Amino acid sequence: MQHFIDINQLSETQIYSLINRALYFKTQSIYPKYPQCKVASLFYENSTRTRVSFELAATNLKMQTINIDLQHSSESKGEIIFDTINTLAAMGIQVFVIRHKQNELPQAIANGCHDQSIHIVNAGDGTHAHPSQAMLDLMTIVEKKTVLSQLKIAIVGDIRHSRVANSLLHAFERVKVKELMLIAPEVWQPESVSYGRVTSSLQEGLSQADVVIGLRVQRERLESNEQFDLTCYRKYYALTRDHIAWAKADAIIMHPGPMNRDIEIDSEIADGSQSVILDQVKNGVFMRMAILETLQLANQM
Ligand code: NCD
């Protein structure tokens, strides 16, 4: 694995070996050390958990981390980022963790990069993909529910604009979960799906689900013709006590964060006994350790 850009570039075996490695890291207090590896974070979009999680993951593996503050730079085009990366690579940085609002930019950068020792990691590109989030979500589901092929999984919310949902969909397709329901009001439904079934009925979607994944209402991504009244959203789609009662009694409740509390998820659910939201955050560090290690080891092959 030279780059980590999209779930559909991973085989089922690679997915499980990342999960197993991450679960192994979770049980250890001493980790392997890769002090020669230099990792730069280039976040052109806001982030708390993903950026910190990658940085902690690199630090745990004794990699050198360089956090580049791009927040106030002029909005970059592919070419400019490409120059930035070449400049940093000339200084010996090998791994670039990139978040950008432009769909498929990490892939474009990877395509233009001919040095085998450079690794591009997609930390979220536009509405397209967020593969490390999907991997940490899978890890959390395996940890809590064990056999993915026996599960009914429901994703609820603004699926059309969600890079998390996109990557999860590919992940669930690759590991062949038993049933995947994608629940959203019509304006937020995906235009087409390769896996899973789309419904606008929360009751149908959640019925007997083992795993319920809520998504953030991404107000910043909605065009004027894609608005959906939030009071109405709460009434029909929010993860409330009454609504999650349609899922199995031992269903786990997930959310990638950041959450709009009391909009798409009630606080009593987010903080309740079925919630594994903080487990997701915790697992994120171990999963990103597994990802960074795998990329770093690719140099030695
Ligand atoms: C997500 C993201 O940025 O794509 N958050 C995250 O990385 N955990 C989801 C979101 O923004 O709603």
mmCIF file of C-alpha atoms and ligand atoms in Angstrom:
data_model
loop_
_atom_site.group_PDB
_atom_site.id
_atom_site.type_symbol
_atom_site.label_atom_id
_atom_site.label_comp_id
_atom_site.label_asym_id
_atom_site.label_seq_id
_atom_site.Cartn_x
_atom_site.Cartn_y
_atom_site.Cartn_z
ATOM 1 C CA MET A 1 0.000 0.000 0.000
ATOM 2 C CA GLN A 2 1.765 3.177 -1.180
ATOM 3 C CA HIS A 3 -1.085 5.596 -0.511
ATOM 4 C CA PHE A 4 -4.214 5.536 1.648
ATOM 5 C CA ILE A 5 -6.806 7.360 -0.387
ATOM 6 C CA ASP A 6 -9.998 5.434 -0.873
ATOM 7 C CA ILE A 7 -11.527 2.332 0.731
ATOM 8 C CA ASN A 8 -12.241 0.788 -2.649
ATOM 9 C CA GLN A 9 -8.473 0.575 -3.218
ATOM 10 C CA LEU A 10 -8.199 -1.873 -0.306
ATOM 11 C CA SER A 11 -8.817 -5.592 -0.465
ATOM 12 C CA GLU A 12 -10.868 -7.350 2.195
ATOM 13 C CA THR A 13 -7.611 -8.864 3.489
ATOM 14 C CA GLN A 14 -5.969 -5.436 3.784
ATOM 15 C CA ILE A 15 -9.026 -4.122 5.619
ATOM 16 C CA TYR A 16 -8.917 -6.942 8.161
ATOM 17 C CA SER A 17 -5.167 -6.730 8.626
ATOM 18 C CA LEU A 18 -5.455 -2.998 9.427
ATOM 19 C CA ILE A 19 -8.271 -3.753 11.883
ATOM 20 C CA ASN A 20 -6.305 -6.547 13.535
ATOM 21 C CA ARG A 21 -3.176 -4.422 13.795
ATOM 22 C CA ALA A 22 -5.175 -1.537 15.299
ATOM 23 C CA LEU A 23 -6.846 -3.891 17.796
ATOM 24 C CA TYR A 24 -3.409 -5.249 18.679
ATOM 25 C CA PHE A 25 -2.029 -1.729 19.270
ATOM 26 C CA LYS A 26 -4.985 -1.108 21.566
ATOM 27 C CA THR A 27 -3.813 -3.902 23.880
ATOM 28 C CA GLN A 28 -0.169 -2.751 23.994
ATOM 29 C CA SER A 29 1.565 -0.056 25.977
ATOM 30 C CA ILE A 30 4.838 -0.170 24.024
ATOM 31 C CA TYR A 31 4.776 0.372 20.280
ATOM 32 C CA PRO A 32 7.277 -0.091 17.453
ATOM 33 C CA LYS A 33 9.368 2.972 16.696
ATOM 34 C CA TYR A 34 9.852 4.585 13.283
ATOM 35 C CA PRO A 35 11.905 7.689 14.107
ATOM 36 C CA GLN A 36 13.170 8.067 10.540
ATOM 37 C CA CYS A 37 9.613 8.620 9.261
ATOM 38 C CA LYS A 38 8.469 12.239 8.888
ATOM 39 C CA VAL A 39 4.751 12.966 8.682
ATOM 40 C CA ALA A 40 3.265 16.314 7.646
ATOM 41 C CA SER A 41 -0.366 17.307 8.301
ATOM 42 C CA LEU A 42 -1.882 19.569 5.673
ATOM 43 C CA PHE A 43 -5.411 20.420 6.753
ATOM 44 C CA TYR A 44 -7.054 22.893 4.392
ATOM 45 C CA GLU A 45 -10.380 22.332 6.171
ATOM 46 C CA ASN A 46 -11.145 22.507 9.883
ATOM 47 C CA SER A 47 -10.617 19.426 11.960
ATOM 48 C CA THR A 48 -10.227 18.538 15.598
ATOM 49 C CA ARG A 49 -10.366 14.792 16.004
ATOM 50 C CA THR A 50 -8.888 13.643 12.696
ATOM 51 C CA ARG A 51 -5.867 15.958 12.822
ATOM 52 C CA VAL A 52 -5.103 15.287 16.496
ATOM 53 C CA SER A 53 -5.691 11.580 16.008
ATOM 54 C CA PHE A 54 -3.188 11.318 13.125
ATOM 55 C CA GLU A 55 -0.662 13.380 15.077
ATOM 56 C CA LEU A 56 -1.029 11.236 18.188
ATOM 57 C CA ALA A 57 -0.799 8.092 16.070
ATOM 58 C CA ALA A 58 2.470 9.298 14.527
ATOM 59 C CA THR A 59 3.807 10.375 17.915
ATOM 60 C CA ASN A 60 2.974 6.971 19.435
ATOM 61 C CA LEU A 61 5.118 5.367 16.711
ATOM 62 C CA LYS A 62 7.913 7.887 17.387
ATOM 63 C CA MET A 63 7.540 9.356 13.930
ATOM 64 C CA GLN A 64 8.454 13.014 13.474
ATOM 65 C CA THR A 65 5.357 15.159 12.978
ATOM 66 C CA ILE A 66 5.229 18.463 11.168
ATOM 67 C CA ASN A 67 1.969 20.385 11.430
ATOM 68 C CA ILE A 68 1.674 22.914 8.653
ATOM 69 C CA ASP A 69 -0.728 25.746 9.448
ATOM 70 C CA LEU A 70 -2.567 26.313 6.204
ATOM 71 C CA GLN A 71 -5.701 27.711 7.742
ATOM 72 C CA HIS A 72 -4.979 31.244 6.668
ATOM 73 C CA SER A 73 -3.239 30.603 3.395
ATOM 74 C CA SER A 74 -5.054 31.599 0.197
ATOM 75 C CA GLU A 75 -7.284 28.777 -1.047
ATOM 76 C CA SER A 76 -4.981 26.524 -2.961
ATOM 77 C CA LYS A 77 -5.419 24.931 -6.336
ATOM 78 C CA GLY A 78 -4.055 21.452 -7.110
ATOM 79 C CA GLU A 79 -0.915 22.846 -8.678
ATOM 80 C CA ILE A 80 -0.003 24.951 -5.671
ATOM 81 C CA ILE A 81 -0.504 22.072 -3.237
ATOM 82 C CA PHE A 82 1.568 19.937 -5.546
ATOM 83 C CA ASP A 83 4.416 22.451 -5.256
ATOM 84 C CA THR A 84 4.035 22.545 -1.467
ATOM 85 C CA ILE A 85 4.306 18.791 -1.324
ATOM 86 C CA ASN A 86 7.348 18.668 -3.580
ATOM 87 C CA THR A 87 9.019 21.312 -1.436
ATOM 88 C CA LEU A 88 8.316 19.431 1.779
ATOM 89 C CA ALA A 89 9.331 16.130 0.185
ATOM 90 C CA ALA A 90 12.663 17.694 -0.774
ATOM 91 C CA MET A 91 13.159 18.318 2.956
ATOM 92 C CA GLY A 92 12.682 14.623 3.649
ATOM 93 C CA ILE A 93 9.011 14.396 4.564
ATOM 94 C CA GLN A 94 7.568 11.099 3.323
ATOM 95 C CA VAL A 95 3.970 11.003 4.571
ATOM 96 C CA PHE A 96 1.420 13.718 3.788
ATOM 97 C CA VAL A 97 -1.902 13.629 5.630
ATOM 98 C CA ILE A 98 -4.200 15.841 3.595
ATOM 99 C CA ARG A 99 -7.691 17.212 4.194
ATOM 100 C CA HIS A 100 -9.160 19.408 1.484
ATOM 101 C CA LYS A 101 -12.570 20.548 0.311
ATOM 102 C CA GLN A 102 -11.833 19.515 -3.281
ATOM 103 C CA ASN A 103 -13.118 16.032 -4.159
ATOM 104 C CA GLU A 104 -10.368 13.645 -5.308
ATOM 105 C CA LEU A 105 -7.496 16.042 -4.730
ATOM 106 C CA PRO A 106 -5.470 13.464 -2.717
ATOM 107 C CA GLN A 107 -5.742 11.056 -5.657
ATOM 108 C CA ALA A 108 -4.632 13.768 -8.103
ATOM 109 C CA ILE A 109 -1.613 14.485 -5.904
ATOM 110 C CA ALA A 110 -0.793 10.779 -5.638
ATOM 111 C CA ASN A 111 -1.072 10.404 -9.421
ATOM 112 C CA GLY A 112 1.481 13.156 -9.915
ATOM 113 C CA CYS A 113 3.903 11.731 -7.428
ATOM 114 C CA HIS A 114 6.455 9.361 -8.916
ATOM 115 C CA ASP A 115 8.638 8.870 -5.862
ATOM 116 C CA GLN A 116 7.740 5.497 -4.277
ATOM 117 C CA SER A 117 8.804 6.706 -0.850
ATOM 118 C CA ILE A 118 6.108 9.435 -0.770
ATOM 119 C CA HIS A 119 2.794 8.449 0.775
ATOM 120 C CA ILE A 120 -0.439 10.411 0.505
ATOM 121 C CA VAL A 121 -3.102 9.889 3.166
ATOM 122 C CA ASN A 122 -6.619 11.138 2.550
ATOM 123 C CA ALA A 123 -7.945 12.691 5.760
ATOM 124 C CA GLY A 124 -11.196 13.746 4.043
ATOM 125 C CA ASP A 125 -11.684 15.208 0.560
ATOM 126 C CA GLY A 126 -14.837 17.262 -0.049
ATOM 127 C CA THR A 127 -17.923 15.084 -0.130
ATOM 128 C CA HIS A 128 -15.965 12.211 -1.642
ATOM 129 C CA ALA A 129 -14.150 10.031 0.908
ATOM 130 C CA HIS A 130 -12.934 9.780 4.483
ATOM 131 C CA PRO A 131 -11.308 6.352 4.544
ATOM 132 C CA SER A 132 -9.588 6.500 7.943
ATOM 133 C CA GLN A 133 -12.948 7.348 9.557
ATOM 134 C CA ALA A 134 -14.559 4.364 7.814
ATOM 135 C CA MET A 135 -11.715 2.121 9.002
ATOM 136 C CA LEU A 136 -11.974 3.233 12.632
ATOM 137 C CA ASP A 137 -15.737 2.772 12.430
ATOM 138 C CA LEU A 138 -15.280 -0.757 11.093
ATOM 139 C CA MET A 139 -12.770 -1.470 13.852
ATOM 140 C CA THR A 140 -15.281 -0.289 16.457
ATOM 141 C CA ILE A 141 -18.045 -2.439 14.957
ATOM 142 C CA VAL A 142 -15.786 -5.520 14.874
ATOM 143 C CA GLU A 143 -14.770 -4.857 18.468
ATOM 144 C CA LYS A 144 -18.356 -4.559 19.673
ATOM 145 C CA LYS A 145 -20.232 -6.909 17.360
ATOM 146 C CA THR A 146 -17.568 -9.313 15.999
ATOM 147 C CA VAL A 147 -19.009 -10.833 12.821
ATOM 148 C CA LEU A 148 -19.724 -8.163 10.222
ATOM 149 C CA SER A 149 -21.467 -10.506 7.808
ATOM 150 C CA GLN A 150 -24.294 -11.062 10.297
ATOM 151 C CA LEU A 151 -25.122 -7.421 10.904
ATOM 152 C CA LYS A 152 -27.816 -5.034 9.836
ATOM 153 C CA ILE A 153 -26.290 -1.573 9.727
ATOM 154 C CA ALA A 154 -28.230 1.676 9.326
ATOM 155 C CA ILE A 155 -26.747 5.039 8.359
ATOM 156 C CA VAL A 156 -29.035 8.011 9.020
ATOM 157 C CA GLY A 157 -28.786 11.591 7.825
ATOM 158 C CA ASP A 158 -27.276 13.729 5.115
ATOM 159 C CA ILE A 159 -25.869 10.831 3.116
ATOM 160 C CA ARG A 160 -25.657 12.789 -0.127
ATOM 161 C CA HIS A 161 -22.976 15.161 1.209
ATOM 162 C CA SER A 162 -21.213 12.801 3.563
ATOM 163 C CA ARG A 163 -17.727 11.602 2.730
ATOM 164 C CA VAL A 164 -17.979 9.414 5.842
ATOM 165 C CA ALA A 165 -21.074 7.669 4.464
ATOM 166 C CA ASN A 166 -19.424 7.256 1.064
ATOM 167 C CA SER A 167 -16.396 5.545 2.536
ATOM 168 C CA LEU A 168 -18.504 3.451 4.897
ATOM 169 C CA LEU A 169 -20.583 2.265 1.993
ATOM 170 C CA HIS A 170 -17.488 0.976 0.200
ATOM 171 C CA ALA A 171 -16.204 -0.585 3.413
ATOM 172 C CA PHE A 172 -19.475 -2.384 4.149
ATOM 173 C CA GLU A 173 -19.626 -3.580 0.556
ATOM 174 C CA ARG A 174 -16.072 -4.935 0.744
ATOM 175 C CA VAL A 175 -16.631 -6.842 4.010
ATOM 176 C CA LYS A 176 -20.157 -7.851 2.927
ATOM 177 C CA VAL A 177 -22.334 -6.820 5.858
ATOM 178 C CA LYS A 178 -25.653 -8.650 5.842
ATOM 179 C CA GLU A 179 -27.827 -5.600 5.321
ATOM 180 C CA LEU A 180 -27.081 -1.913 4.847
ATOM 181 C CA MET A 181 -29.840 0.702 5.082
ATOM 182 C CA LEU A 182 -29.252 4.295 4.024
ATOM 183 C CA ILE A 183 -31.901 6.490 5.628
ATOM 184 C CA ALA A 184 -32.464 10.099 4.626
ATOM 185 C CA PRO A 185 -35.115 12.549 3.523
ATOM 186 C CA GLU A 186 -35.266 12.595 -0.260
ATOM 187 C CA VAL A 187 -33.123 15.726 -0.712
ATOM 188 C CA TRP A 188 -30.265 14.111 1.206
ATOM 189 C CA GLN A 189 -30.431 10.701 -0.397
ATOM 190 C CA PRO A 190 -27.462 9.645 -2.521
ATOM 191 C CA GLU A 191 -27.959 9.918 -6.270
ATOM 192 C CA SER A 192 -26.945 6.300 -6.754
ATOM 193 C CA VAL A 193 -25.552 3.564 -4.540
ATOM 194 C CA SER A 194 -23.522 0.477 -5.336
ATOM 195 C CA TYR A 195 -24.469 -1.235 -2.085
ATOM 196 C CA GLY A 196 -27.268 -1.015 0.447
ATOM 197 C CA ARG A 197 -30.841 0.123 0.190
ATOM 198 C CA VAL A 198 -32.058 3.701 0.406
ATOM 199 C CA THR A 199 -35.208 4.581 2.323
ATOM 200 C CA SER A 200 -36.838 7.725 3.666
ATOM 201 C CA SER A 201 -38.517 5.757 6.455
ATOM 202 C CA LEU A 202 -36.533 5.804 9.687
ATOM 203 C CA GLN A 203 -38.692 3.041 11.140
ATOM 204 C CA GLU A 204 -38.085 0.729 8.184
ATOM 205 C CA GLY A 205 -34.365 1.524 8.140
ATOM 206 C CA LEU A 206 -33.762 1.098 11.858
ATOM 207 C CA SER A 207 -35.981 -1.923 12.356
ATOM 208 C CA GLN A 208 -33.891 -4.691 13.994
ATOM 209 C CA ALA A 209 -30.615 -2.871 13.228
ATOM 210 C CA ASP A 210 -27.486 -3.950 15.123
ATOM 211 C CA VAL A 211 -25.580 -0.756 14.381
ATOM 212 C CA VAL A 212 -26.980 2.761 13.946
ATOM 213 C CA ILE A 213 -24.695 5.440 12.543
ATOM 214 C CA GLY A 214 -25.911 9.047 12.744
ATOM 215 C CA LEU A 215 -24.403 11.707 10.509
ATOM 216 C CA ARG A 216 -23.947 15.406 11.115
ATOM 217 C CA VAL A 217 -26.397 17.770 9.424
ATOM 218 C CA GLN A 218 -23.765 19.450 7.263
ATOM 219 C CA ARG A 219 -25.295 22.905 6.938
ATOM 220 C CA GLU A 220 -22.150 24.285 5.288
ATOM 221 C CA ARG A 221 -22.516 21.852 2.392
ATOM 222 C CA LEU A 222 -26.194 22.455 1.574
ATOM 223 C CA GLU A 223 -27.178 24.371 -1.549
ATOM 224 C CA SER A 224 -30.363 26.464 -1.423
ATOM 225 C CA ASN A 225 -32.357 23.676 -3.114
ATOM 226 C CA GLU A 226 -31.051 21.061 -0.663
ATOM 227 C CA GLN A 227 -32.349 22.601 2.568
ATOM 228 C CA PHE A 228 -34.494 20.501 4.859
ATOM 229 C CA ASP A 229 -36.366 22.020 7.757
ATOM 230 C CA LEU A 230 -34.517 21.115 10.953
ATOM 231 C CA THR A 231 -37.668 20.834 13.057
ATOM 232 C CA CYS A 232 -38.973 18.368 10.535
ATOM 233 C CA TYR A 233 -35.616 16.557 10.488
ATOM 234 C CA ARG A 234 -35.723 16.187 14.256
ATOM 235 C CA LYS A 235 -39.265 14.889 14.163
ATOM 236 C CA TYR A 236 -38.639 12.211 11.539
ATOM 237 C CA TYR A 237 -34.916 11.370 11.609
ATOM 238 C CA ALA A 238 -33.176 12.378 14.856
ATOM 239 C CA LEU A 239 -31.656 9.652 17.007
ATOM 240 C CA THR A 240 -33.988 9.986 19.972
ATOM 241 C CA ARG A 241 -34.953 7.425 22.593
ATOM 242 C CA ASP A 242 -38.266 6.699 20.826
ATOM 243 C CA HIS A 243 -36.651 6.305 17.416
ATOM 244 C CA ILE A 244 -33.760 4.072 18.420
ATOM 245 C CA ALA A 245 -36.245 1.730 20.103
ATOM 246 C CA TRP A 246 -36.924 0.433 16.555
ATOM 247 C CA ALA A 247 -33.380 -0.962 16.424
ATOM 248 C CA LYS A 248 -32.322 -4.031 18.421
ATOM 249 C CA ALA A 249 -32.174 -3.474 22.176
ATOM 250 C CA ASP A 250 -28.396 -4.035 22.116
ATOM 251 C CA ALA A 251 -27.748 -1.924 19.008
ATOM 252 C CA ILE A 252 -24.703 0.309 19.183
ATOM 253 C CA ILE A 253 -25.068 3.995 18.331
ATOM 254 C CA MET A 254 -22.270 5.677 16.399
ATOM 255 C CA HIS A 255 -21.523 9.171 15.097
ATOM 256 C CA PRO A 256 -18.289 10.363 13.452
ATOM 257 C CA GLY A 257 -18.478 13.747 15.194
ATOM 258 C CA PRO A 258 -18.654 16.622 15.427
ATOM 259 C CA MET A 259 -22.250 16.242 16.667
ATOM 260 C CA ASN A 260 -25.066 18.746 16.531
ATOM 261 C CA ARG A 261 -26.509 17.719 19.858
ATOM 262 C CA ASP A 262 -30.281 17.832 20.028
ATOM 263 C CA ILE A 263 -30.521 18.211 16.265
ATOM 264 C CA GLU A 264 -29.502 14.880 14.697
ATOM 265 C CA ILE A 265 -28.884 13.119 18.013
ATOM 266 C CA ASP A 266 -30.255 13.694 21.498
ATOM 267 C CA SER A 267 -27.738 14.161 24.265
ATOM 268 C CA GLU A 268 -29.264 11.308 26.247
ATOM 269 C CA ILE A 269 -28.499 9.009 23.287
ATOM 270 C CA ALA A 270 -25.055 10.444 22.511
ATOM 271 C CA ASP A 271 -24.051 10.001 26.149
ATOM 272 C CA GLY A 272 -26.191 6.919 26.804
ATOM 273 C CA SER A 273 -25.276 3.297 27.417
ATOM 274 C CA GLN A 274 -25.613 2.231 23.768
ATOM 275 C CA SER A 275 -23.345 4.994 22.490
ATOM 276 C CA VAL A 276 -19.848 4.006 21.316
ATOM 277 C CA ILE A 277 -19.004 7.493 20.055
ATOM 278 C CA LEU A 278 -16.017 7.955 22.342
ATOM 279 C CA ASP A 279 -14.826 4.417 21.551
ATOM 280 C CA GLN A 280 -14.731 5.521 17.906
ATOM 281 C CA VAL A 281 -12.552 8.495 18.824
ATOM 282 C CA LYS A 282 -10.254 6.338 20.931
ATOM 283 C CA ASN A 283 -9.986 3.645 18.266
ATOM 284 C CA GLY A 284 -9.150 6.317 15.699
ATOM 285 C CA VAL A 285 -5.655 6.722 17.145
ATOM 286 C CA PHE A 286 -4.943 2.972 16.947
ATOM 287 C CA MET A 287 -6.365 2.669 13.453
ATOM 288 C CA ARG A 288 -4.267 5.609 12.247
ATOM 289 C CA MET A 289 -1.204 3.996 13.823
ATOM 290 C CA ALA A 290 -1.943 0.873 11.771
ATOM 291 C CA ILE A 291 -2.362 2.966 8.604
ATOM 292 C CA LEU A 292 0.830 4.991 9.110
ATOM 293 C CA GLU A 293 2.825 1.882 9.979
ATOM 294 C CA THR A 294 1.613 0.044 6.879
ATOM 295 C CA LEU A 295 2.623 2.960 4.646
ATOM 296 C CA GLN A 296 5.992 3.289 6.334
ATOM 297 C CA LEU A 297 6.665 -0.459 5.974
ATOM 298 C CA ALA A 298 5.894 -0.230 2.236
ATOM 299 C CA ASN A 299 9.232 1.650 1.905
ATOM 300 C CA GLN A 300 11.100 -1.442 2.994
ATOM 301 C CA MET A 301 9.579 -3.759 0.384
HETATM 302 C C1 NCD B 1 -16.327 14.200 9.602
HETATM 303 C C2 NCD B 1 -15.624 14.925 8.491
HETATM 304 O O1 NCD B 1 -14.953 15.931 8.694
HETATM 305 O O2 NCD B 1 -15.772 14.420 7.405
HETATM 306 N N1 NCD B 1 -15.766 14.349 10.849
HETATM 307 C C3 NCD B 1 -14.661 13.639 11.171
HETATM 308 O O3 NCD B 1 -13.671 13.665 10.496
HETATM 309 N N2 NCD B 1 -14.732 12.869 12.265
HETATM 310 C C4 NCD B 1 -17.785 14.335 9.585
HETATM 311 C C5 NCD B 1 -18.404 15.694 9.533
HETATM 312 O O4 NCD B 1 -17.792 16.698 9.253
HETATM 313 O O5 NCD B 1 -19.611 15.724 9.760
#
